CSV table of C-alpha atoms in Angstrom, one decimal:
chain,number,residue,atom,x,y,z
A,1,MET,CA,-50.3,-139.3,-40.0
A,2,SER,CA,-47.4,-136.9,-39.8
A,3,GLN,CA,-47.3,-133.7,-37.8
A,4,LYS,CA,-45.5,-130.6,-39.0
A,5,ILE,CA,-43.3,-129.0,-36.4
A,6,SER,CA,-42.3,-125.3,-36.7
A,7,TYR,CA,-38.9,-124.2,-35.4
A,8,GLY,CA,-39.4,-120.5,-36.1
A,9,THR,CA,-38.1,-120.6,-39.7
A,10,GLU,CA,-41.6,-119.8,-41.0
A,11,PRO,CA,-42.9,-117.0,-38.8
A,12,SER,CA,-46.7,-116.9,-38.2
A,13,THR,CA,-48.8,-113.8,-38.9
A,14,SER,CA,-49.1,-112.9,-35.2
A,15,THR,CA,-45.4,-113.2,-34.7
A,16,THR,CA,-44.7,-111.0,-37.7
A,17,SER,CA,-47.1,-108.3,-36.4
A,18,THR,CA,-45.5,-108.5,-32.9
A,19,GLU,CA,-42.1,-108.2,-34.4
A,20,SER,CA,-43.2,-105.2,-36.4
A,21,LEU,CA,-44.5,-103.5,-33.3
A,22,ILE,CA,-41.2,-104.1,-31.5
A,23,GLN,CA,-39.3,-102.8,-34.5
A,24,GLU,CA,-41.5,-99.7,-34.8
A,25,ALA,CA,-41.1,-99.0,-31.1
A,26,PHE,CA,-37.3,-99.4,-31.3
A,27,LEU,CA,-37.0,-97.1,-34.3
A,28,HIS,CA,-39.1,-94.4,-32.6
A,29,ILE,CA,-36.9,-94.6,-29.5
A,30,GLU,CA,-33.7,-94.4,-31.5
A,31,ASP,CA,-35.1,-91.4,-33.4
A,32,LYS,CA,-36.1,-89.5,-30.2
A,33,LYS,CA,-33.4,-90.8,-28.0
A,34,ILE,CA,-32.0,-88.4,-25.4
A,35,THR,CA,-30.3,-90.9,-23.0
A,36,LEU,CA,-26.7,-91.8,-23.9
A,37,ASN,CA,-25.7,-93.5,-20.6
A,38,PRO,CA,-28.7,-94.5,-18.5
A,39,SER,CA,-26.6,-95.9,-15.7
A,40,TYR,CA,-25.8,-92.4,-14.4
A,41,LEU,CA,-29.5,-91.9,-13.8
A,42,ASP,CA,-29.6,-94.8,-11.4
A,43,ASP,CA,-26.9,-95.1,-8.8
A,44,GLU,CA,-27.7,-98.8,-8.3
A,45,LYS,CA,-26.5,-99.5,-11.8
A,46,LEU,CA,-23.2,-97.9,-11.4
A,47,THR,CA,-20.0,-99.7,-10.4
A,48,GLU,CA,-18.3,-98.8,-7.2
A,49,SER,CA,-15.6,-96.9,-9.0
A,50,GLU,CA,-18.1,-95.0,-11.1
A,51,ARG,CA,-20.1,-94.1,-8.0
A,52,VAL,CA,-17.1,-92.8,-6.2
A,53,THR,CA,-16.1,-90.7,-9.3
A,54,VAL,CA,-19.6,-89.2,-9.4
A,55,LEU,CA,-19.5,-88.3,-5.7
A,56,LYS,CA,-16.1,-86.6,-6.0
A,57,GLU,CA,-17.3,-84.5,-8.9
A,58,ILE,CA,-20.5,-83.5,-7.0
A,59,PHE,CA,-18.5,-82.3,-4.0
A,60,GLN,CA,-16.0,-80.5,-6.3
A,61,ARG,CA,-19.0,-78.3,-7.3
A,62,ASN,CA,-19.3,-77.0,-3.7
A,63,ILE,CA,-22.2,-79.1,-2.7
A,64,ARG,CA,-23.0,-79.4,1.0
A,65,GLN,CA,-20.3,-77.0,2.1
A,66,GLN,CA,-22.0,-76.0,5.3
A,67,GLN,CA,-22.5,-79.6,6.3
A,68,LEU,CA,-18.9,-80.4,5.5
A,69,HIS,CA,-17.7,-77.5,7.5
A,70,ARG,CA,-19.6,-78.8,10.6
A,71,LEU,CA,-18.1,-82.3,10.1
A,72,ALA,CA,-14.6,-80.7,9.9
A,73,LYS,CA,-15.2,-78.7,13.1
A,74,TYR,CA,-15.9,-81.9,15.1
A,75,LEU,CA,-13.7,-84.5,13.3
A,76,SER,CA,-10.6,-82.6,12.5
A,77,PRO,CA,-8.9,-83.7,15.8
A,78,VAL,CA,-8.3,-87.0,14.1
A,79,LEU,CA,-5.4,-85.4,12.2
A,80,ALA,CA,-3.7,-84.9,15.6
A,81,GLY,CA,-4.3,-88.5,16.5
A,82,ASP,CA,-7.1,-87.6,19.0
A,83,SER,CA,-10.4,-89.3,19.2
A,84,PRO,CA,-13.4,-86.9,18.5
A,85,ALA,CA,-16.9,-87.0,20.0
A,86,ASN,CA,-19.6,-89.3,18.7
A,87,LEU,CA,-21.9,-87.6,16.3
A,88,LEU,CA,-25.6,-88.1,15.9
A,89,ILE,CA,-26.6,-86.7,12.4
A,90,TYR,CA,-30.2,-85.9,11.7
A,91,GLY,CA,-31.7,-85.1,8.3
A,92,PRO,CA,-34.6,-86.0,6.0
A,93,SER,CA,-34.4,-88.7,3.4
A,94,GLY,CA,-32.4,-87.6,0.4
A,95,ALA,CA,-30.5,-84.9,2.2
A,96,GLY,CA,-27.1,-86.5,1.4
A,97,LYS,CA,-26.2,-87.6,4.9
A,98,SER,CA,-24.6,-90.9,3.9
A,99,VAL,CA,-22.7,-89.7,0.8
A,100,THR,CA,-21.5,-86.5,2.5
A,101,CYS,CA,-20.1,-88.4,5.6
A,102,LEU,CA,-18.5,-91.0,3.4
A,103,HIS,CA,-16.9,-88.4,1.2
A,104,PHE,CA,-15.6,-86.5,4.2
A,105,LEU,CA,-14.2,-89.6,5.9
A,106,ASN,CA,-12.5,-90.7,2.7
A,107,ALA,CA,-10.8,-87.3,2.5
A,108,LEU,CA,-9.9,-87.5,6.2
A,109,ALA,CA,-8.4,-91.0,5.8
A,110,SER,CA,-6.2,-89.8,2.9
A,111,MET,CA,-4.9,-86.9,5.0
A,112,CYS,CA,-4.3,-89.2,7.9
A,113,GLY,CA,-2.3,-91.6,5.6
A,114,ALA,CA,-0.1,-88.7,4.5
A,115,LYS,CA,0.6,-87.9,8.2
A,116,GLN,CA,1.3,-91.5,9.1
A,117,ILE,CA,-1.7,-91.6,11.4
A,118,GLN,CA,-3.6,-94.9,11.5
A,119,PHE,CA,-7.2,-94.2,10.9
A,120,GLN,CA,-9.9,-96.4,9.4
A,121,TYR,CA,-13.7,-96.1,8.9
A,122,TYR,CA,-16.4,-98.7,8.3
A,123,TYR,CA,-19.9,-98.2,6.9
A,124,VAL,CA,-22.8,-100.3,8.3
A,125,ASP,CA,-26.0,-100.3,6.3
A,126,LEU,CA,-29.2,-100.5,8.4
A,127,THR,CA,-31.5,-98.9,5.9
A,128,THR,CA,-33.8,-101.9,6.2
A,129,PRO,CA,-35.2,-102.8,9.7
A,130,LYS,CA,-32.9,-105.2,11.6
A,131,THR,CA,-33.1,-107.2,14.8
A,132,CYS,CA,-30.2,-106.9,17.3
A,133,PHE,CA,-28.7,-110.1,15.7
A,134,GLY,CA,-29.1,-108.6,12.2
A,135,ALA,CA,-27.5,-105.3,13.2
A,136,LEU,CA,-24.5,-107.2,14.7
A,137,ASN,CA,-24.3,-109.3,11.6
A,138,GLU,CA,-24.1,-106.2,9.4
A,139,LEU,CA,-21.4,-104.7,11.7
A,140,ALA,CA,-19.4,-107.9,11.6
A,141,LEU,CA,-19.6,-108.1,7.8
A,142,SER,CA,-18.5,-104.5,7.5
A,143,LEU,CA,-15.4,-105.1,9.7
A,144,ASP,CA,-14.6,-108.4,7.8
A,145,GLY,CA,-15.0,-106.9,4.4
A,146,THR,CA,-17.0,-109.9,3.2
A,147,THR,CA,-20.5,-110.5,1.9
A,148,LYS,CA,-21.0,-114.0,3.4
A,149,ARG,CA,-23.5,-113.6,6.3
A,150,TYR,CA,-23.1,-115.4,9.6
A,151,ARG,CA,-25.7,-118.1,9.9
A,152,LYS,CA,-28.8,-117.6,12.0
A,153,GLY,CA,-29.0,-119.3,15.4
A,154,ILE,CA,-25.7,-118.0,16.7
A,155,ALA,CA,-26.0,-116.6,20.2
A,156,LEU,CA,-25.8,-112.8,20.5
A,157,ASP,CA,-22.8,-113.2,22.8
A,158,GLN,CA,-21.0,-115.1,20.1
A,159,MET,CA,-21.8,-112.4,17.5
A,160,GLN,CA,-20.5,-109.7,19.9
A,161,GLU,CA,-17.3,-111.6,20.3
A,162,THR,CA,-16.9,-111.8,16.5
A,163,VAL,CA,-17.2,-108.0,16.3
A,164,ILE,CA,-14.7,-107.6,19.2
A,165,ARG,CA,-12.2,-109.9,17.5
A,166,ALA,CA,-12.4,-108.0,14.2
A,167,LEU,CA,-11.8,-104.7,16.0
A,168,THR,CA,-8.9,-106.1,18.1
A,169,ALA,CA,-7.0,-106.6,14.8
A,170,ARG,CA,-7.4,-102.9,14.0
A,171,HIS,CA,-5.1,-100.1,15.2
A,172,ASN,CA,-5.3,-96.6,16.7
A,173,LEU,CA,-8.5,-94.7,15.5
A,174,VAL,CA,-11.6,-96.4,14.1
A,175,CYS,CA,-14.8,-94.7,13.0
A,176,ILE,CA,-18.0,-96.7,12.5
A,177,VAL,CA,-20.8,-95.1,10.4
A,178,MET,CA,-24.2,-96.5,11.3
A,179,ASP,CA,-26.7,-95.5,8.6
A,180,GLU,CA,-30.4,-95.4,9.7
A,181,VAL,CA,-29.4,-96.4,13.2
A,182,ASP,CA,-33.1,-96.2,14.3
A,183,ASN,CA,-33.9,-99.3,12.3
A,184,VAL,CA,-32.9,-101.7,15.0
A,185,THR,CA,-36.3,-103.0,15.9
A,186,SER,CA,-35.7,-105.9,18.4
A,187,ASN,CA,-33.5,-105.8,21.5
A,188,SER,CA,-32.4,-102.3,20.4
A,189,ASP,CA,-31.2,-101.3,23.9
A,190,LEU,CA,-29.0,-104.4,24.0
A,191,PHE,CA,-27.4,-103.4,20.7
A,192,TYR,CA,-26.9,-99.7,21.7
A,193,THR,CA,-25.5,-100.8,25.1
A,194,PHE,CA,-23.0,-103.0,23.3
A,195,LEU,CA,-21.9,-100.1,21.0
A,196,ALA,CA,-21.7,-97.5,23.8
A,197,LYS,CA,-20.4,-99.4,26.8
A,198,THR,CA,-19.1,-102.9,26.0
A,199,LEU,CA,-17.3,-102.4,22.7
A,200,PRO,CA,-15.1,-99.4,23.7
A,201,LYS,CA,-13.9,-101.3,26.8
A,202,ARG,CA,-13.1,-104.6,25.1
A,203,VAL,CA,-11.1,-103.4,22.1
A,204,PRO,CA,-7.6,-101.7,22.0
A,205,VAL,CA,-8.6,-99.1,19.4
A,206,ARG,CA,-10.0,-95.7,20.1
A,207,LEU,CA,-13.6,-95.9,18.7
A,208,PHE,CA,-16.1,-93.2,17.8
A,209,TYR,CA,-19.4,-93.3,15.9
A,210,LEU,CA,-21.3,-91.4,13.3
A,211,LEU,CA,-24.9,-92.3,13.8
A,212,LEU,CA,-27.3,-91.3,10.9
A,213,THR,CA,-31.1,-91.1,11.3
A,214,ASN,CA,-34.1,-89.4,9.7
A,215,ARG,CA,-36.0,-89.3,13.0
A,216,ILE,CA,-35.1,-86.2,15.0
A,217,GLU,CA,-36.8,-87.6,18.2
A,218,TRP,CA,-35.0,-90.9,18.0
A,219,ASP,CA,-32.5,-90.3,20.9
A,220,LYS,CA,-35.5,-89.7,23.2
A,221,THR,CA,-36.4,-93.4,22.8
A,222,LEU,CA,-33.0,-94.5,24.2
A,223,ASP,CA,-32.3,-95.5,27.7
A,224,PRO,CA,-30.9,-92.4,29.5
A,225,ARG,CA,-28.0,-94.5,30.7
A,226,ILE,CA,-27.0,-95.2,27.1
A,227,LEU,CA,-27.2,-91.6,26.2
A,228,SER,CA,-25.0,-90.6,29.2
A,229,VAL,CA,-22.3,-93.0,28.1
A,230,LEU,CA,-22.6,-92.2,24.4
A,231,LYS,CA,-21.9,-88.5,25.0
A,232,LYS,CA,-23.1,-87.6,21.5
A,233,THR,CA,-23.0,-84.3,19.7
A,234,ASP,CA,-26.0,-83.5,17.4
A,235,ILE,CA,-25.6,-82.2,13.8
A,236,ILE,CA,-28.6,-81.4,11.5
A,237,PHE,CA,-28.4,-81.8,7.7
A,238,GLU,CA,-30.8,-79.4,6.0
A,239,PRO,CA,-32.6,-80.5,2.8
A,240,TYR,CA,-30.9,-79.6,-0.5
A,241,ASP,CA,-31.7,-76.1,-1.8
A,242,ALA,CA,-32.5,-75.3,-5.4
A,243,MET,CA,-28.9,-74.3,-6.3
A,244,ASP,CA,-27.5,-77.6,-4.9
A,245,LEU,CA,-30.0,-79.6,-6.8
A,246,ILE,CA,-29.2,-77.7,-10.0
A,247,GLU,CA,-25.5,-78.7,-9.7
A,248,ILE,CA,-26.5,-82.4,-9.0
A,249,LEU,CA,-28.9,-82.5,-11.9
A,250,ASN,CA,-26.4,-80.8,-14.3
A,251,LEU,CA,-23.8,-83.4,-13.5
A,252,ARG,CA,-26.3,-86.2,-14.2
A,253,VAL,CA,-27.3,-84.6,-17.4
A,254,GLU,CA,-23.7,-84.2,-18.6
A,255,LYS,CA,-22.9,-87.8,-17.9
A,256,ALA,CA,-26.2,-89.5,-19.0
A,257,LEU,CA,-28.0,-87.3,-21.6
A,258,ASP,CA,-27.4,-85.6,-24.9
A,259,ILE,CA,-27.1,-82.0,-23.7
A,260,ARG,CA,-28.1,-80.7,-27.1
A,261,LYS,CA,-31.6,-82.1,-26.5
A,262,VAL,CA,-32.0,-80.7,-23.0
A,263,ASP,CA,-33.3,-77.2,-22.2
A,264,PRO,CA,-31.4,-75.7,-19.2
A,265,ALA,CA,-34.7,-74.1,-18.1
A,266,SER,CA,-36.1,-77.6,-17.6
A,267,ILE,CA,-33.3,-78.5,-15.1
A,268,ARG,CA,-33.9,-75.3,-13.1
A,269,LYS,CA,-37.6,-76.2,-13.0
A,270,ILE,CA,-36.9,-79.7,-11.8
A,271,ALA,CA,-34.7,-78.3,-9.0
A,272,ALA,CA,-37.4,-75.7,-8.1
A,273,TYR,CA,-40.1,-78.5,-7.9
A,274,ALA,CA,-37.9,-80.7,-5.7
A,275,SER,CA,-36.6,-77.9,-3.4
A,276,ARG,CA,-40.2,-76.6,-3.0
A,277,GLU,CA,-41.5,-80.0,-1.7
A,278,ASN,CA,-38.7,-81.7,0.4
A,279,GLY,CA,-35.3,-81.0,-1.1
A,280,ASP,CA,-34.8,-84.7,-1.8
A,281,ALA,CA,-32.1,-85.3,-4.4
A,282,ARG,CA,-33.6,-88.7,-5.2
A,283,LYS,CA,-36.9,-87.2,-6.0
A,284,ALA,CA,-35.3,-84.6,-8.3
A,285,ILE,CA,-33.5,-87.4,-10.2
A,286,GLU,CA,-36.7,-89.4,-10.4
A,287,LEU,CA,-38.5,-86.3,-11.9
A,288,LEU,CA,-35.6,-85.9,-14.4
A,289,VAL,CA,-35.9,-89.6,-15.4
A,290,LYS,CA,-39.7,-89.3,-15.9
A,291,GLY,CA,-39.3,-86.1,-17.9
A,292,VAL,CA,-36.7,-87.8,-20.2
A,293,LYS,CA,-39.1,-90.7,-20.7
A,294,ILE,CA,-41.9,-88.4,-21.7
A,295,ALA,CA,-39.6,-86.4,-24.1
A,296,GLU,CA,-38.4,-89.6,-25.7
A,297,ASP,CA,-42.0,-90.8,-26.2
A,298,SER,CA,-43.0,-87.4,-27.8
A,299,THR,CA,-40.7,-84.6,-29.1
A,300,GLY,CA,-37.2,-85.9,-28.4
A,301,TYR,CA,-36.4,-82.8,-26.5
A,302,LEU,CA,-36.6,-82.2,-22.7
A,303,GLY,CA,-38.2,-78.9,-22.1
A,304,VAL,CA,-40.3,-77.2,-19.5
A,305,ARG,CA,-43.5,-78.7,-20.8
A,306,GLU,CA,-42.2,-82.3,-20.4
A,307,VAL,CA,-41.1,-81.5,-16.8
A,308,ASP,CA,-44.6,-80.2,-16.0
A,309,GLU,CA,-46.2,-83.3,-17.4
A,310,ALA,CA,-43.8,-85.5,-15.4
A,311,ASP,CA,-44.6,-83.6,-12.3
A,312,SER,CA,-48.3,-84.1,-12.9
A,313,LEU,CA,-47.7,-87.9,-13.3
A,314,LEU,CA,-46.0,-88.0,-9.9
A,315,GLU,CA,-49.2,-86.5,-8.4
A,316,ILE,CA,-51.5,-89.2,-9.7
A,317,ASP,CA,-53.5,-90.9,-7.0
A,318,LYS,CA,-53.2,-94.6,-7.8
A,319,THR,CA,-55.9,-95.4,-5.3
A,320,GLU,CA,-58.4,-93.2,-7.0
A,321,GLN,CA,-57.4,-94.6,-10.4
A,322,LEU,CA,-58.0,-98.1,-9.0
A,323,ILE,CA,-61.4,-97.2,-7.7
A,324,GLN,CA,-62.4,-95.7,-11.0
A,325,ALA,CA,-61.4,-99.0,-12.7
A,326,LEU,CA,-63.5,-101.2,-10.5
A,327,ALA,CA,-66.4,-103.1,-11.9
A,328,PRO,CA,-69.9,-101.7,-11.1
A,329,GLN,CA,-70.6,-104.4,-8.5
A,330,GLN,CA,-67.2,-103.8,-6.8
A,331,LYS,CA,-67.9,-100.1,-6.7
A,332,CYS,CA,-71.2,-100.7,-5.0
A,333,ALA,CA,-69.6,-103.1,-2.5
A,334,LEU,CA,-66.8,-100.6,-1.7
A,335,LEU,CA,-69.2,-97.8,-1.2
A,336,ALA,CA,-71.3,-100.0,1.1
A,337,CYS,CA,-68.3,-100.9,3.2
A,338,TYR,CA,-67.1,-97.3,3.6
A,339,THR,CA,-70.6,-96.0,4.2
A,340,GLY,CA,-71.0,-98.5,7.0
A,341,LEU,CA,-67.5,-97.8,8.4
A,342,HIS,CA,-68.2,-94.1,8.3
A,343,ASN,CA,-71.3,-94.7,10.5
A,344,SER,CA,-69.8,-97.3,12.9
A,345,ARG,CA,-66.3,-95.7,13.0
A,346,GLU,CA,-64.5,-98.8,14.1
A,347,LYS,CA,-65.8,-102.0,12.6
A,348,LEU,CA,-68.5,-103.5,10.3
A,349,TRP,CA,-69.8,-107.0,9.9
A,350,THR,CA,-70.8,-108.2,6.4
A,351,GLY,CA,-74.4,-108.6,7.4
A,352,PRO,CA,-75.0,-104.8,7.9
A,353,ALA,CA,-72.6,-104.1,5.0
A,354,TYR,CA,-74.8,-106.3,2.7
A,355,ASP,CA,-77.9,-104.4,3.8
A,356,ILE,CA,-76.2,-101.1,2.8
A,357,TYR,CA,-75.1,-102.7,-0.4
A,358,ARG,CA,-78.7,-103.7,-1.3
A,359,SER,CA,-80.0,-100.2,-0.7
A,360,ILE,CA,-77.2,-98.8,-2.9
A,361,CYS,CA,-78.0,-101.2,-5.7
A,362,ASP,CA,-81.7,-100.2,-5.5
A,363,GLN,CA,-80.8,-96.5,-5.7
A,364,ARG,CA,-78.6,-97.0,-8.8
A,365,ASN,CA,-80.7,-99.6,-10.5
A,366,VAL,CA,-77.9,-102.2,-10.3
A,367,ARG,CA,-78.8,-105.9,-9.9
A,368,THR,CA,-78.3,-107.1,-6.4
A,369,LEU,CA,-76.0,-110.1,-5.9
A,370,THR,CA,-76.4,-112.7,-3.2
A,371,GLN,CA,-74.6,-112.3,0.2
A,372,ARG,CA,-72.2,-115.0,-0.7
A,373,ARG,CA,-71.1,-113.3,-3.9
A,374,PHE,CA,-70.9,-110.0,-2.0
A,375,SER,CA,-68.5,-111.6,0.5
A,376,ASP,CA,-66.4,-112.8,-2.4
A,377,ILE,CA,-66.2,-109.2,-3.7
A,378,VAL,CA,-65.2,-108.0,-0.2
A,379,SER,CA,-62.3,-110.5,-0.3
A,380,PHE,CA,-61.1,-109.0,-3.6
A,381,LEU,CA,-61.3,-105.5,-2.3
A,382,ASP,CA,-59.1,-106.6,0.6
A,383,ILE,CA,-56.6,-108.0,-1.9
A,384,TYR,CA,-56.6,-104.6,-3.7
A,385,GLY,CA,-55.8,-102.9,-0.4
A,386,LEU,CA,-58.9,-100.8,-0.3
A,387,ILE,CA,-60.3,-102.4,2.9
A,388,ASN,CA,-59.1,-104.7,5.5
A,389,ALA,CA,-61.2,-107.9,5.7
A,390,ARG,CA,-60.7,-110.7,8.2
A,391,VAL,CA,-62.5,-114.0,7.9
A,392,ILE,CA,-63.7,-115.4,11.2
A,393,SER,CA,-63.8,-119.2,11.4
A,394,LYS,CA,-66.7,-120.9,13.0
A,395,GLY,CA,-64.8,-124.1,13.9
A,396,ARG,CA,-66.8,-127.2,13.1
A,397,TYR,CA,-69.3,-125.1,11.1
A,398,GLY,CA,-66.5,-123.8,8.8
A,399,LYS,CA,-66.0,-120.3,7.5
A,400,ASN,CA,-69.2,-118.4,7.3
A,401,PRO,CA,-69.2,-115.7,4.6
A,402,GLY,CA,-71.3,-113.6,6.9
A,403,THR,CA,-68.6,-113.3,9.5
A,404,VAL,CA,-66.0,-111.3,7.5
A,405,PHE,CA,-64.8,-108.4,9.7
A,406,LEU,CA,-64.3,-105.1,8.0
A,407,SER,CA,-62.2,-102.2,9.3
A,408,SER,CA,-60.4,-99.3,7.9
A,409,ARG,CA,-56.6,-99.8,7.4
A,410,LYS,CA,-54.3,-98.2,10.0
A,411,SER,CA,-51.7,-97.4,7.3
A,412,ARG,CA,-53.6,-96.4,4.2
A,413,PRO,CA,-52.0,-95.8,0.8
A,414,LYS,CA,-51.7,-92.3,-0.5
A,415,GLY,CA,-55.0,-90.8,-1.2
A,416,LEU,CA,-57.0,-93.2,0.9
A,417,GLN,CA,-57.5,-90.7,3.7
A,418,ASP,CA,-60.3,-89.1,1.8
A,419,LEU,CA,-61.6,-92.2,0.2
A,420,ARG,CA,-65.0,-92.1,1.8
A,421,ALA,CA,-65.5,-88.7,0.3
A,422,LYS,CA,-64.3,-89.8,-3.1
A,423,SER,CA,-66.3,-93.0,-3.0
A,424,LEU,CA,-69.5,-91.0,-2.6
A,425,VAL,CA,-69.1,-89.5,-6.1
A,426,ILE,CA,-67.9,-92.7,-7.9
A,427,PRO,CA,-69.7,-92.8,-11.3
A,428,PHE,CA,-71.7,-96.0,-11.7
A,429,GLN,CA,-72.8,-97.7,-14.9
A,430,LYS,CA,-76.1,-99.5,-15.0
A,431,GLN,CA,-75.7,-103.3,-15.2
């Protein structure tokens, strides 16, 4: 008996229909296409040279002039070979703290080179939480100019010596930019003491810092002795205003989109939406990307209507959508849990929760499941992130489904604050 093997030369009916769907989607996208160079809508997809070029063009449009003036006021002594004060720069996320400082330092380094003044700056990325060792690791990598990380298990003293050796090889003035400096989560006082006291005494260069943070109260968490040695000066970066955002968006549109298919009024509206909420440039670009996607799926033209639709999509409460998509039994179980938590305020055991569940099922003419199956549903709700369930082991008697501990989450997703109120009006279907 022989078996016929297909190698794709004779496509099946399902494959043909799938291919036709792909082809139709491709032709529709090509017909309505607005995006010419999508990389310029996502900085992570740009090469380093492209990113630098974009930043230069942004600042040529007089973006962040007040903030640049403040930086020049405090850092211009570098042109005379003097060491300026340490700066602690506050500002909300997306306010351009990092890019503005790096652009300014790049221009300052060029001017110092023309005057034969030895000046270097290094950027340390702490945008994800780091231990003291992790922060020292990032600092050492920045000074080395490499991407190979130092292995774990090295003593902190040894990592500090690595940083000291790297700086000993430098000359004259050195600036270290610490981005999101508040993200040092373990042994933070040790790390800041090393930066403020140990490092300046152990290296021959004149060292100063630019410390960037989103938390305006961060310095109050530091040891007063560290603050007294650091001798910092505070600068605040305000959020972008609508005019700044229009210039940023126009540059992205010119580089990424077909400008013939973009209504200038739509760009102004995106800037107005973003400046009204938080002045976050990333949010403005995100809204632009969503508007372009909606336009390419529909009319092929980015107008005000597409921007309004994109803004409404950003406002969708995913938690509420998830609740509405639950099965009837899951809705009953969730309502029982939150009704019980609303009454007890702190915690709820599955026994009382099951009693509430039974009464809810009776009220809505839904078939009541056993307590074991109710506990399984509670476990699924925990996976969805709607509740926090903890199984209590009974040792030699195993895990009892009646000992699942329920409590409201300390950090709830967006929209979950009013979940109890929303859950009370969940539409149920009879089972």
